[in-house]
CSV table of C-alpha atoms and ligand atoms in Angstrom, one decimal:
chain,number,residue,atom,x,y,z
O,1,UNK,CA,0.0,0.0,0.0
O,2,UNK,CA,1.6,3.7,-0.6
O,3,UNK,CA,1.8,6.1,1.6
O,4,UNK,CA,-1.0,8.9,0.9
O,5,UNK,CA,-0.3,12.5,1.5
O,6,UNK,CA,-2.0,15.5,1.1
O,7,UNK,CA,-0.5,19.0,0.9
O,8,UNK,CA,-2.0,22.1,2.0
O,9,UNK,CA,-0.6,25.0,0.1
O,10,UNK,CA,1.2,24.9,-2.8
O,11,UNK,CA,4.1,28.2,-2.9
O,12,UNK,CA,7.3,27.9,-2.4
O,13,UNK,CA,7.3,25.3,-0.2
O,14,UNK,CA,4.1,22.9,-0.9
O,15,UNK,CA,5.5,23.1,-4.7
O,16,UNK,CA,8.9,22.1,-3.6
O,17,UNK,CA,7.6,19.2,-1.5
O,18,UNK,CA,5.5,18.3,-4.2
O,19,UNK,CA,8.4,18.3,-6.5
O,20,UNK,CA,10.7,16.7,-4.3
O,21,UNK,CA,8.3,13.5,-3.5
O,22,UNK,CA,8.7,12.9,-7.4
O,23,UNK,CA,12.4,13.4,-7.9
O,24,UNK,CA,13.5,11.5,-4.9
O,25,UNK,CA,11.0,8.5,-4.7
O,26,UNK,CA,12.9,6.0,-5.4
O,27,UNK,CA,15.1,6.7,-3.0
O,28,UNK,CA,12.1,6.9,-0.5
O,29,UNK,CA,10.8,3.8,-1.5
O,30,UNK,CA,13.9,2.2,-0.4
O,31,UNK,CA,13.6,3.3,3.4
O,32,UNK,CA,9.7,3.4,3.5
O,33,UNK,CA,9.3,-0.2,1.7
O,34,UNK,CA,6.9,2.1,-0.6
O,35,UNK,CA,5.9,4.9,-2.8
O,36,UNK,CA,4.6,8.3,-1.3
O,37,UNK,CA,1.3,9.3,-3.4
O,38,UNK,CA,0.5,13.0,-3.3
O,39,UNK,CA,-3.6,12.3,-3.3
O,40,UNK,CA,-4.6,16.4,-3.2
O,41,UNK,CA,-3.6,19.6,-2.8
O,42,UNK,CA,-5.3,22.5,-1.2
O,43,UNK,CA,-4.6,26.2,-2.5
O,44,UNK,CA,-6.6,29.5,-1.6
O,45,UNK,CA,-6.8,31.1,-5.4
O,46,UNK,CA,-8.5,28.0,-7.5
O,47,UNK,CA,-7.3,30.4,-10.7
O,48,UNK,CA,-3.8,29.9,-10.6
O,49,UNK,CA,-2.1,27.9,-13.1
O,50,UNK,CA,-0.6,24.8,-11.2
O,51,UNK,CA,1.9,22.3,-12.7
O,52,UNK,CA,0.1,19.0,-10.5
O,53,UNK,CA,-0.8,15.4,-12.2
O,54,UNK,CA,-4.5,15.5,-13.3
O,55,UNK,CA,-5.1,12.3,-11.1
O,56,UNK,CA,-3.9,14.7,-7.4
O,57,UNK,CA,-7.5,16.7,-6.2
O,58,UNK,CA,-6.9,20.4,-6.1
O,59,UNK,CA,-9.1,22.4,-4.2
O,60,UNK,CA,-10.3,25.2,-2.3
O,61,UNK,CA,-12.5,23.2,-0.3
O,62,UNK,CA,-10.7,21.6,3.1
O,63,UNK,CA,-13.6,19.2,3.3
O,64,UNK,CA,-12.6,17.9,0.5
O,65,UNK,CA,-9.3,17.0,1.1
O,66,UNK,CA,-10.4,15.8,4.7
O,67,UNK,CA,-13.0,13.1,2.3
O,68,UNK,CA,-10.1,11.4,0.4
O,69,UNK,CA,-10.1,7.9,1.5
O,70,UNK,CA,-6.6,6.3,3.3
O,71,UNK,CA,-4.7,9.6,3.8
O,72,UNK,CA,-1.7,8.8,6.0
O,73,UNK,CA,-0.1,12.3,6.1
O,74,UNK,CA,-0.9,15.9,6.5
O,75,UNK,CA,2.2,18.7,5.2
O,76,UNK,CA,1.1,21.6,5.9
O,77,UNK,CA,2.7,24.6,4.3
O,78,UNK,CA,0.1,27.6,4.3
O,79,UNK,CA,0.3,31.0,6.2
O,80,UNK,CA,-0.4,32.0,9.8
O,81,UNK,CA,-2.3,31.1,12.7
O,82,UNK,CA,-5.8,30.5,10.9
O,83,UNK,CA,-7.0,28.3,9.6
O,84,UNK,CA,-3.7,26.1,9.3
O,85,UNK,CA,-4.5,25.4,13.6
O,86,UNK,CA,-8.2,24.1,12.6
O,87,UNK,CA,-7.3,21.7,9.7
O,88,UNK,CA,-4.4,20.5,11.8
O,89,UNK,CA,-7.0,19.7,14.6
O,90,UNK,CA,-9.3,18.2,12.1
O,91,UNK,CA,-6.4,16.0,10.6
O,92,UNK,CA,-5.1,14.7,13.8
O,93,UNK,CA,-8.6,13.9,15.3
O,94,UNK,CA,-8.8,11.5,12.4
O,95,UNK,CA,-5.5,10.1,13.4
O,96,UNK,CA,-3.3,11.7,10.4
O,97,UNK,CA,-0.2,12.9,11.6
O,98,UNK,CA,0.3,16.2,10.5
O,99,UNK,CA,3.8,18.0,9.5
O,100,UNK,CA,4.1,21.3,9.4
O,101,UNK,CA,6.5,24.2,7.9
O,102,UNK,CA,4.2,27.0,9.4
O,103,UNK,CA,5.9,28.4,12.8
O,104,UNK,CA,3.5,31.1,13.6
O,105,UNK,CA,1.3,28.7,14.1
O,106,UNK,CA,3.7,25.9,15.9
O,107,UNK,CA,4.4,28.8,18.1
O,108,UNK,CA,1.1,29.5,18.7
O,109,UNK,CA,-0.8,26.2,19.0
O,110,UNK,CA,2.4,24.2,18.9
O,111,UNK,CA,1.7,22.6,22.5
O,112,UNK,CA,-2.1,22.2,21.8
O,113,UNK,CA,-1.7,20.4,18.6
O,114,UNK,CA,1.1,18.1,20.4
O,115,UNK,CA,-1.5,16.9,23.4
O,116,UNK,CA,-4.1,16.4,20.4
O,117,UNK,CA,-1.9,14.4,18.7
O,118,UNK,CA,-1.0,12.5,21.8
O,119,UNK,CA,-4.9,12.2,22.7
O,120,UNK,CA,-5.7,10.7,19.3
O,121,UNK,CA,-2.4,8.0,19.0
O,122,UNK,CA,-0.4,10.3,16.3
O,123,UNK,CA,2.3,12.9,16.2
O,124,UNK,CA,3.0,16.2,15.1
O,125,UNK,CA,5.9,16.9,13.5
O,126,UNK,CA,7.5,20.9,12.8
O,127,UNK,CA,11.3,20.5,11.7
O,128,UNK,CA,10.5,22.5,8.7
O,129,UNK,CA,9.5,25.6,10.9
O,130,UNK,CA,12.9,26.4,12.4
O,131,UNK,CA,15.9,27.1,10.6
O,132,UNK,CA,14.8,25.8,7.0
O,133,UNK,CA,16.9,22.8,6.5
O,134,UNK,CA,19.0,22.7,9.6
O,135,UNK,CA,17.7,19.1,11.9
O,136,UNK,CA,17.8,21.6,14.9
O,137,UNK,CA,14.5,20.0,15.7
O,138,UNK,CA,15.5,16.4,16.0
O,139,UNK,CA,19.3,17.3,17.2
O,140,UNK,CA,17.4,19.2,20.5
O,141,UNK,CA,14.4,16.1,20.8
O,142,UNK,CA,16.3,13.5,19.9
O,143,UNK,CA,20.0,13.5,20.2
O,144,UNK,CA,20.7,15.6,23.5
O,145,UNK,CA,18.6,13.7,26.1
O,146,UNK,CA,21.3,13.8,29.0
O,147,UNK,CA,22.3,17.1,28.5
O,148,UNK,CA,21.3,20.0,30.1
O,149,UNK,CA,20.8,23.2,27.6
O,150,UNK,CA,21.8,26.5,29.1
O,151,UNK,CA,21.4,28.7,26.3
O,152,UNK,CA,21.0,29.0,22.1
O,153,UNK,CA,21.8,31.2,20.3
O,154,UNK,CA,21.1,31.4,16.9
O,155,UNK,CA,20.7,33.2,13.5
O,156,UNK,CA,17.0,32.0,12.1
O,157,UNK,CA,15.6,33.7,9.7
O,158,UNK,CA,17.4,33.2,6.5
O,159,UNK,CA,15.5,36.6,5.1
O,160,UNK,CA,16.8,39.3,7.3
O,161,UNK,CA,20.3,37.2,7.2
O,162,UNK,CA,20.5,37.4,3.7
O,163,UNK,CA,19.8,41.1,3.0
O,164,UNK,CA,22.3,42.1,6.0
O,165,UNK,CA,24.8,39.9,3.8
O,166,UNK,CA,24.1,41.3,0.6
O,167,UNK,CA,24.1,45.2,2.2
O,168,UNK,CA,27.0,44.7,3.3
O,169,UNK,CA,28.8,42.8,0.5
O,170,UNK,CA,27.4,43.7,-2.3
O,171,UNK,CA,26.9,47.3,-1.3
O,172,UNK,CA,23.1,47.6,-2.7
O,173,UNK,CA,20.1,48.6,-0.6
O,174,UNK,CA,18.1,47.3,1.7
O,175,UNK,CA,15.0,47.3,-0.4
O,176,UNK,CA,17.1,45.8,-3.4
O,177,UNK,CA,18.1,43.1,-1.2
O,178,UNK,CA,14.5,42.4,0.3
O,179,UNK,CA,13.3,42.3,-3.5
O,180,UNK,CA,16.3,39.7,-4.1
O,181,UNK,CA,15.2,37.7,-1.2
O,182,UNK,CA,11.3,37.6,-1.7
O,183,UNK,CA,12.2,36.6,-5.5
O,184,UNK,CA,14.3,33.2,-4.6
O,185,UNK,CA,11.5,32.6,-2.0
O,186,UNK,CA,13.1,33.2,1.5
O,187,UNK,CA,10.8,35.8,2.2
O,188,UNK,CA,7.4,35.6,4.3
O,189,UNK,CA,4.3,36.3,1.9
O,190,UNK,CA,4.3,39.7,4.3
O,191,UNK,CA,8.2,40.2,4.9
O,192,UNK,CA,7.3,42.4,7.8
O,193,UNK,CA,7.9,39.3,9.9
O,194,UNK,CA,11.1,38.5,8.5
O,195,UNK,CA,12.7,42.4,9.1
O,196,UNK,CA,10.6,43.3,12.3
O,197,UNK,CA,12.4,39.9,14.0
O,198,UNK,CA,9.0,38.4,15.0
O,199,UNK,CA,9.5,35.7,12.3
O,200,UNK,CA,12.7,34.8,14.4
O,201,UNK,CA,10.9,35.4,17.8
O,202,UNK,CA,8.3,32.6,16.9
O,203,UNK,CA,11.2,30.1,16.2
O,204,UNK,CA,12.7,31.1,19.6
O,205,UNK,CA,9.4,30.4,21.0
O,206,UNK,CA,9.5,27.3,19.4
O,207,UNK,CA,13.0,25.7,20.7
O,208,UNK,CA,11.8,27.4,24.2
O,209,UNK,CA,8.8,24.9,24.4
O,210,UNK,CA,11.1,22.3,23.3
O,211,UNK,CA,14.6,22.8,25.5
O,212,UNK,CA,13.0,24.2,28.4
O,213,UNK,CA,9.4,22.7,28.6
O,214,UNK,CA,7.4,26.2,28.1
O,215,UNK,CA,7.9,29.5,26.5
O,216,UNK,CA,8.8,32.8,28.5
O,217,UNK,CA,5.9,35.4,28.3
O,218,UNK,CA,5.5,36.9,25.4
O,219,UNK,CA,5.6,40.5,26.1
O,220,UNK,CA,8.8,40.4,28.2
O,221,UNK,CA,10.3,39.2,25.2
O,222,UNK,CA,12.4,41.8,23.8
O,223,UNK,CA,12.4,41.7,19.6
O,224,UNK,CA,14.0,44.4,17.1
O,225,UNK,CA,14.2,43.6,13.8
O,226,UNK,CA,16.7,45.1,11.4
O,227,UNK,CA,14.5,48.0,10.2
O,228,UNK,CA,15.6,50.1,12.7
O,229,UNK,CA,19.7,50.1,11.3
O,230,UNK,CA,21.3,52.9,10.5
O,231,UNK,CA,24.0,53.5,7.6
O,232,UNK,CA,25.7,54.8,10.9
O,233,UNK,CA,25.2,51.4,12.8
O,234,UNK,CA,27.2,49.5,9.5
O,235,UNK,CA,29.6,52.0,9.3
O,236,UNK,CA,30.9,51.6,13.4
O,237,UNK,CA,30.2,47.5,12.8
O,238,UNK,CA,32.6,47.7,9.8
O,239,UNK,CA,35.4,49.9,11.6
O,240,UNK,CA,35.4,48.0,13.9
O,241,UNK,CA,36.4,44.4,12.1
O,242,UNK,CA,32.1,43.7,13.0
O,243,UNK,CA,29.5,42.5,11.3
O,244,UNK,CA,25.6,43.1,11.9
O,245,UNK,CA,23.8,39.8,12.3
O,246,UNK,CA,19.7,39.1,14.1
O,247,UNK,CA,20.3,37.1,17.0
O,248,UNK,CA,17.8,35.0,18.8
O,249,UNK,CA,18.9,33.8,22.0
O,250,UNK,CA,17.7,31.9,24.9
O,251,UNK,CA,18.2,30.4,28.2
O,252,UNK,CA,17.7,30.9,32.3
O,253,UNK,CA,19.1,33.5,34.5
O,254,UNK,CA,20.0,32.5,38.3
O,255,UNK,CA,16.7,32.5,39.3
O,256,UNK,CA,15.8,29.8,36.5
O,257,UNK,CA,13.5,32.3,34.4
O,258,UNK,CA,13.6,32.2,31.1
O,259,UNK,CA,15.2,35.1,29.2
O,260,UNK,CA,15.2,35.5,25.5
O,261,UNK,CA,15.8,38.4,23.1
O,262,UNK,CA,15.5,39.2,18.8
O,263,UNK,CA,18.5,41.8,18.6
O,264,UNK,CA,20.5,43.0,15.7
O,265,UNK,CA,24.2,42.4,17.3
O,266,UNK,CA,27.8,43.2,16.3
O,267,UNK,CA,29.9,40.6,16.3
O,268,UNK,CA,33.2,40.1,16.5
O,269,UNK,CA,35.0,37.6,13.9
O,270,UNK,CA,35.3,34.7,16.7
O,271,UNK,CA,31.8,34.8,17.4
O,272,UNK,CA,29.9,31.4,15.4
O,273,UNK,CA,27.5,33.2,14.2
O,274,UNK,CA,30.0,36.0,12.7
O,275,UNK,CA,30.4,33.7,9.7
O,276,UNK,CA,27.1,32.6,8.8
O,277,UNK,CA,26.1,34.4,5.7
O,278,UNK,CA,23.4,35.0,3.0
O,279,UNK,CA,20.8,32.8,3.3
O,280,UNK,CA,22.5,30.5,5.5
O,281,UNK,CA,21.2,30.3,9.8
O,282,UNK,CA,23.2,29.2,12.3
O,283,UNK,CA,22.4,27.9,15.8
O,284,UNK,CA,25.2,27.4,18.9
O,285,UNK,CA,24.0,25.4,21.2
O,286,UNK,CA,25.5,25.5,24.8
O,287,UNK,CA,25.1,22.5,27.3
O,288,UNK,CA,27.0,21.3,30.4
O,289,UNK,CA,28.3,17.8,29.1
O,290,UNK,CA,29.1,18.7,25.5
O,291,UNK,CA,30.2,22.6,25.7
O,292,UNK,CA,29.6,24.1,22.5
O,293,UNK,CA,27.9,23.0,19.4
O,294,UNK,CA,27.2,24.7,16.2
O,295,UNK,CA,24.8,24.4,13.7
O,296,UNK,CA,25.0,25.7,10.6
O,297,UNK,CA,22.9,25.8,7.2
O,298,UNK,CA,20.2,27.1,4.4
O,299,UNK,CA,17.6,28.7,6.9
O,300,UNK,CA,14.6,29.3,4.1
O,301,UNK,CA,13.8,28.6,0.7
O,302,UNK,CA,11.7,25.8,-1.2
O,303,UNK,CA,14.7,22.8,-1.0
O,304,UNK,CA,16.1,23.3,2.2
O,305,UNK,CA,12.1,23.2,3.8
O,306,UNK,CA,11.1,20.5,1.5
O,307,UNK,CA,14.2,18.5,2.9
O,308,UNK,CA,12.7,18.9,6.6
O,309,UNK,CA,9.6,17.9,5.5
O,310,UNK,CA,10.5,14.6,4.0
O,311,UNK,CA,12.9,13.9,7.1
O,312,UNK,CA,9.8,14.6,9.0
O,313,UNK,CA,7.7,12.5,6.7
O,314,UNK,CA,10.6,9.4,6.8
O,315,UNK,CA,11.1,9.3,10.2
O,316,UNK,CA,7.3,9.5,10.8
O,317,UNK,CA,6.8,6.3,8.4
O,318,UNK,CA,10.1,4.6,9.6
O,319,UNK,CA,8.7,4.8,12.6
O,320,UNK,CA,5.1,4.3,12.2
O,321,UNK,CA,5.6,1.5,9.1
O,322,UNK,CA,1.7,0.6,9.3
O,323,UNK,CA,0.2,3.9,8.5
O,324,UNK,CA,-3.4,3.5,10.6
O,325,UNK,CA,-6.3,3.4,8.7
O,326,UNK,CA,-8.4,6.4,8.1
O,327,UNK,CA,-10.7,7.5,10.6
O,328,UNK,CA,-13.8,9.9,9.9
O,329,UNK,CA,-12.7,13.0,11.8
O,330,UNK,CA,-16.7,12.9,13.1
O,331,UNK,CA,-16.8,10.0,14.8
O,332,UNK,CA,-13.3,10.9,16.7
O,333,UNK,CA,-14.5,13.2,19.0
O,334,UNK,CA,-17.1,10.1,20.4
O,335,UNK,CA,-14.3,8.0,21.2
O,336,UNK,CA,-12.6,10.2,24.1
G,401,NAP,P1,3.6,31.0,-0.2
G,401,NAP,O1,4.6,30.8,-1.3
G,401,NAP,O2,3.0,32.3,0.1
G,401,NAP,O3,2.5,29.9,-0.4
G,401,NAP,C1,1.4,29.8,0.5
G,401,NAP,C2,0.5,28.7,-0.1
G,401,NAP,O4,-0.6,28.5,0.9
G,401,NAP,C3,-0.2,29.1,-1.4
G,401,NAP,O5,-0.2,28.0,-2.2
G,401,NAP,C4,-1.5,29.6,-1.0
G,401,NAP,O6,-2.5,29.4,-2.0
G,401,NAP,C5,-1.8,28.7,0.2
G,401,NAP,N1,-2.7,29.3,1.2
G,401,NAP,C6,-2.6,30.4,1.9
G,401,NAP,N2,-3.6,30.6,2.7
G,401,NAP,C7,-4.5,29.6,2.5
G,401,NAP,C8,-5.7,29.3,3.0
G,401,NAP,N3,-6.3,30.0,3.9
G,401,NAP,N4,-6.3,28.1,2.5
G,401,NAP,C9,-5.7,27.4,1.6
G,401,NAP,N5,-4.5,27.6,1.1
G,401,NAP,C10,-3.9,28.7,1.5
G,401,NAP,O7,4.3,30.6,1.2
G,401,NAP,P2,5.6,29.6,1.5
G,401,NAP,O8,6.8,30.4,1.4
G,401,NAP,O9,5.4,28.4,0.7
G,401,NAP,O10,5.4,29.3,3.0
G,401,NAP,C11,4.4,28.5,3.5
G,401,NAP,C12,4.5,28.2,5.0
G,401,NAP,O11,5.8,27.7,5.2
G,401,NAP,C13,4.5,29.5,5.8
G,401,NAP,O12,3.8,29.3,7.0
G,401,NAP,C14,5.9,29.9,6.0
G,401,NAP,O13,6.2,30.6,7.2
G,401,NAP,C15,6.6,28.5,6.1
G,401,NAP,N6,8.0,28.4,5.7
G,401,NAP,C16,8.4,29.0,4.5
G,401,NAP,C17,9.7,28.9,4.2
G,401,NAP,C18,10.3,29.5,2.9
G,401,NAP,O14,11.5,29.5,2.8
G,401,NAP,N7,9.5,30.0,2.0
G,401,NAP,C19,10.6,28.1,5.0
G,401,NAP,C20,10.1,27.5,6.1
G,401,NAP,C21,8.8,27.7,6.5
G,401,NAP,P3,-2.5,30.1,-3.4
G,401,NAP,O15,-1.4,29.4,-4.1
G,401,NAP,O16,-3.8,29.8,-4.0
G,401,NAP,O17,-2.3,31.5,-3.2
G,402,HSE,N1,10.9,33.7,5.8
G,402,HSE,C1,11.6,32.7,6.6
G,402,HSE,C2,13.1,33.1,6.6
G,402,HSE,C3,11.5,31.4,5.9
G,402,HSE,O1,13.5,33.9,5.8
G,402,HSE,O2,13.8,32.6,7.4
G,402,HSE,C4,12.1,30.2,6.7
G,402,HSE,O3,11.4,30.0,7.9
């Protein structure tokens, strides 16, 4: 039997998942013992020309999708908090693991969605929605179990990166470079998340939940984006051997409170996080048995997400090799 999916939005990144499921499946069908079928795909504008087999569904109409028989797998790649929470709930109440690349909402409902999953015998998964391509997800759920995290710091949005990068090396303007980024898709559909830092504050939100078990209130959170530089602020970074990156950074002060921050920095060349350029993020992770480690790699973009998808999507199904069988998302709610 193949593995059904369905995907919800089809930009940048539902397109490249889509297009990724058909260049790499036999690669998948090697580890997953069988093919992944795309069943249907569901967009907001039913005008749009769309390059998708005549055999997937593509509609406008959730209920739709939520009809297919046997689907085994939600990827969820559309935009903000509503109605991506909703369908996720609907999905997982029928027992369909749902992936997601969409970290307002993990940030928002990520918790809620977990204990649903947990409540209905699935999982939800959300590599995809912090720094693009990098495993940060699975290296901080999986790999560091005995260690204790004290802080992380990190460069994650690959947007705000990329035009401090191309300012500086390229000397053209920060409009120019926001136009550059929005065209090879790094950019949000709004950008004002990537520049204002909040883009980056919902990924810090994210690893908070995640390292240390909750997220710090939101408010006491400070977050500047890199709207506010100055020529003045690039000229004293660059006399001074610096460079201007957005840092996100995290961890507990002596009292064990959380503290975390979105600041444009200078840093000095032996900084990590000095060298991490264009589109690229970069995450240091500090713990007490392990010291240092640093993380570094494309932070947006349609290949880089794609590529946390399907490692979402293969260690789901590696996992899980008997995808359960559909449940009506009606009758779930009777059951508990
Ligand atoms: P995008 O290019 O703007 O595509 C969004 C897709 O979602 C479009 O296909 C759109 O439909 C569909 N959509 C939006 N609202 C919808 C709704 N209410 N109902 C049904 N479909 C809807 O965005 P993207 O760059 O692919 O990003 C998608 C998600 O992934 C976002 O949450 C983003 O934060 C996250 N993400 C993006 C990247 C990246 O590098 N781009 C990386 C990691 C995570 P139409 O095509 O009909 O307009
Ligand atoms: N707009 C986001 C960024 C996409 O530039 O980092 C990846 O989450």
């Amino acid at each position: 039997m193949p593995i059904n999916v369905v995907l919800l939005g089809f930009g940048t990144v539902g397109e490249s998942v889509y297009r990724t499921i058909a260049s790499h499946q036999d690669g998948l069908r090697k580890i997953l013992g069988t093919e992944i079928v795309v069943k249907g795909v569901l967009v907001k504008d039913a005008r749009k020309p769309r390059n998708i087999a005549s055999d997937v569904l593509v509609t406008t109409d959730f209920k739709k999708l939520l009809e297919l028989p046997k689907i085994d797998a939600a990827i969820e790649a559309i935009v903000g908090v509503e109605p991506a929470y909703t369908y996720g709930v609907k999905f997982l109440n029928a027992g369909i693991p749902v992936i997601t690349a969409n970290k307002e909402m993990a940030a928002h409902k990520g918790e809620k969605l977990r204990r649903e999953a947990d409540a209905n015998g699935t999982e939800f998964h959300f590599e995809a929605a912090v720094a693009g391509g990098i495993p940060i997800i699975a290296v901080l759920n999986q790999l560091l179990h005995a260690n204790r995290v004290s802080k992380i710091e990190g460069i994650l949005n690959g947007t705000s990166n990329f035009i401090l990068s191309t300012m500086r090396g390229e000397g053209i303007s920060f409009d120019e470079a926001l136009k550059r980024a929005q065209r090879n898709g790094y950019a949000e559909a709004d950008p004002s998340n990537d520049i204002l830092g909040k883009d980056s504050f919902y990924k810090l939100m994210i690893i908070s939940e995640l390292v240390f078990g909750k997220q710090p209130e939101w408010k006491k959170v400070e977050c500047t984006g890199i709207n506010e530089l100055s020529i003045k602020d690039f000229e004293e970074a660059s006399a001074g051997g610096q460079r201007i990156k957005l840092v996100a950074s995290i961890g507990k002060d002596e009292d064990g409170n959380i503290t975390a921050a979105v600041e444009p920095q200078s840093l000095n060349e032996t900084h990590p996080l000095y060298h991490v350029e264009g589109v690229d993020n970069g995450i240091v992770v500090h713990t007490d048995l392990l010291g240092r480690l640093f993380l570094q790699g494309p932070g947006a973009g349609g290949l880089p997400t794609a590529s946390a998808i399907l490692e979402d999507l293969t260690q789901h199904f590696q996992k899980n090799p008997n995808p359960k069988p559909f449940r009506e998302a009606s009758k779930v709610r009777a059951i508990h």
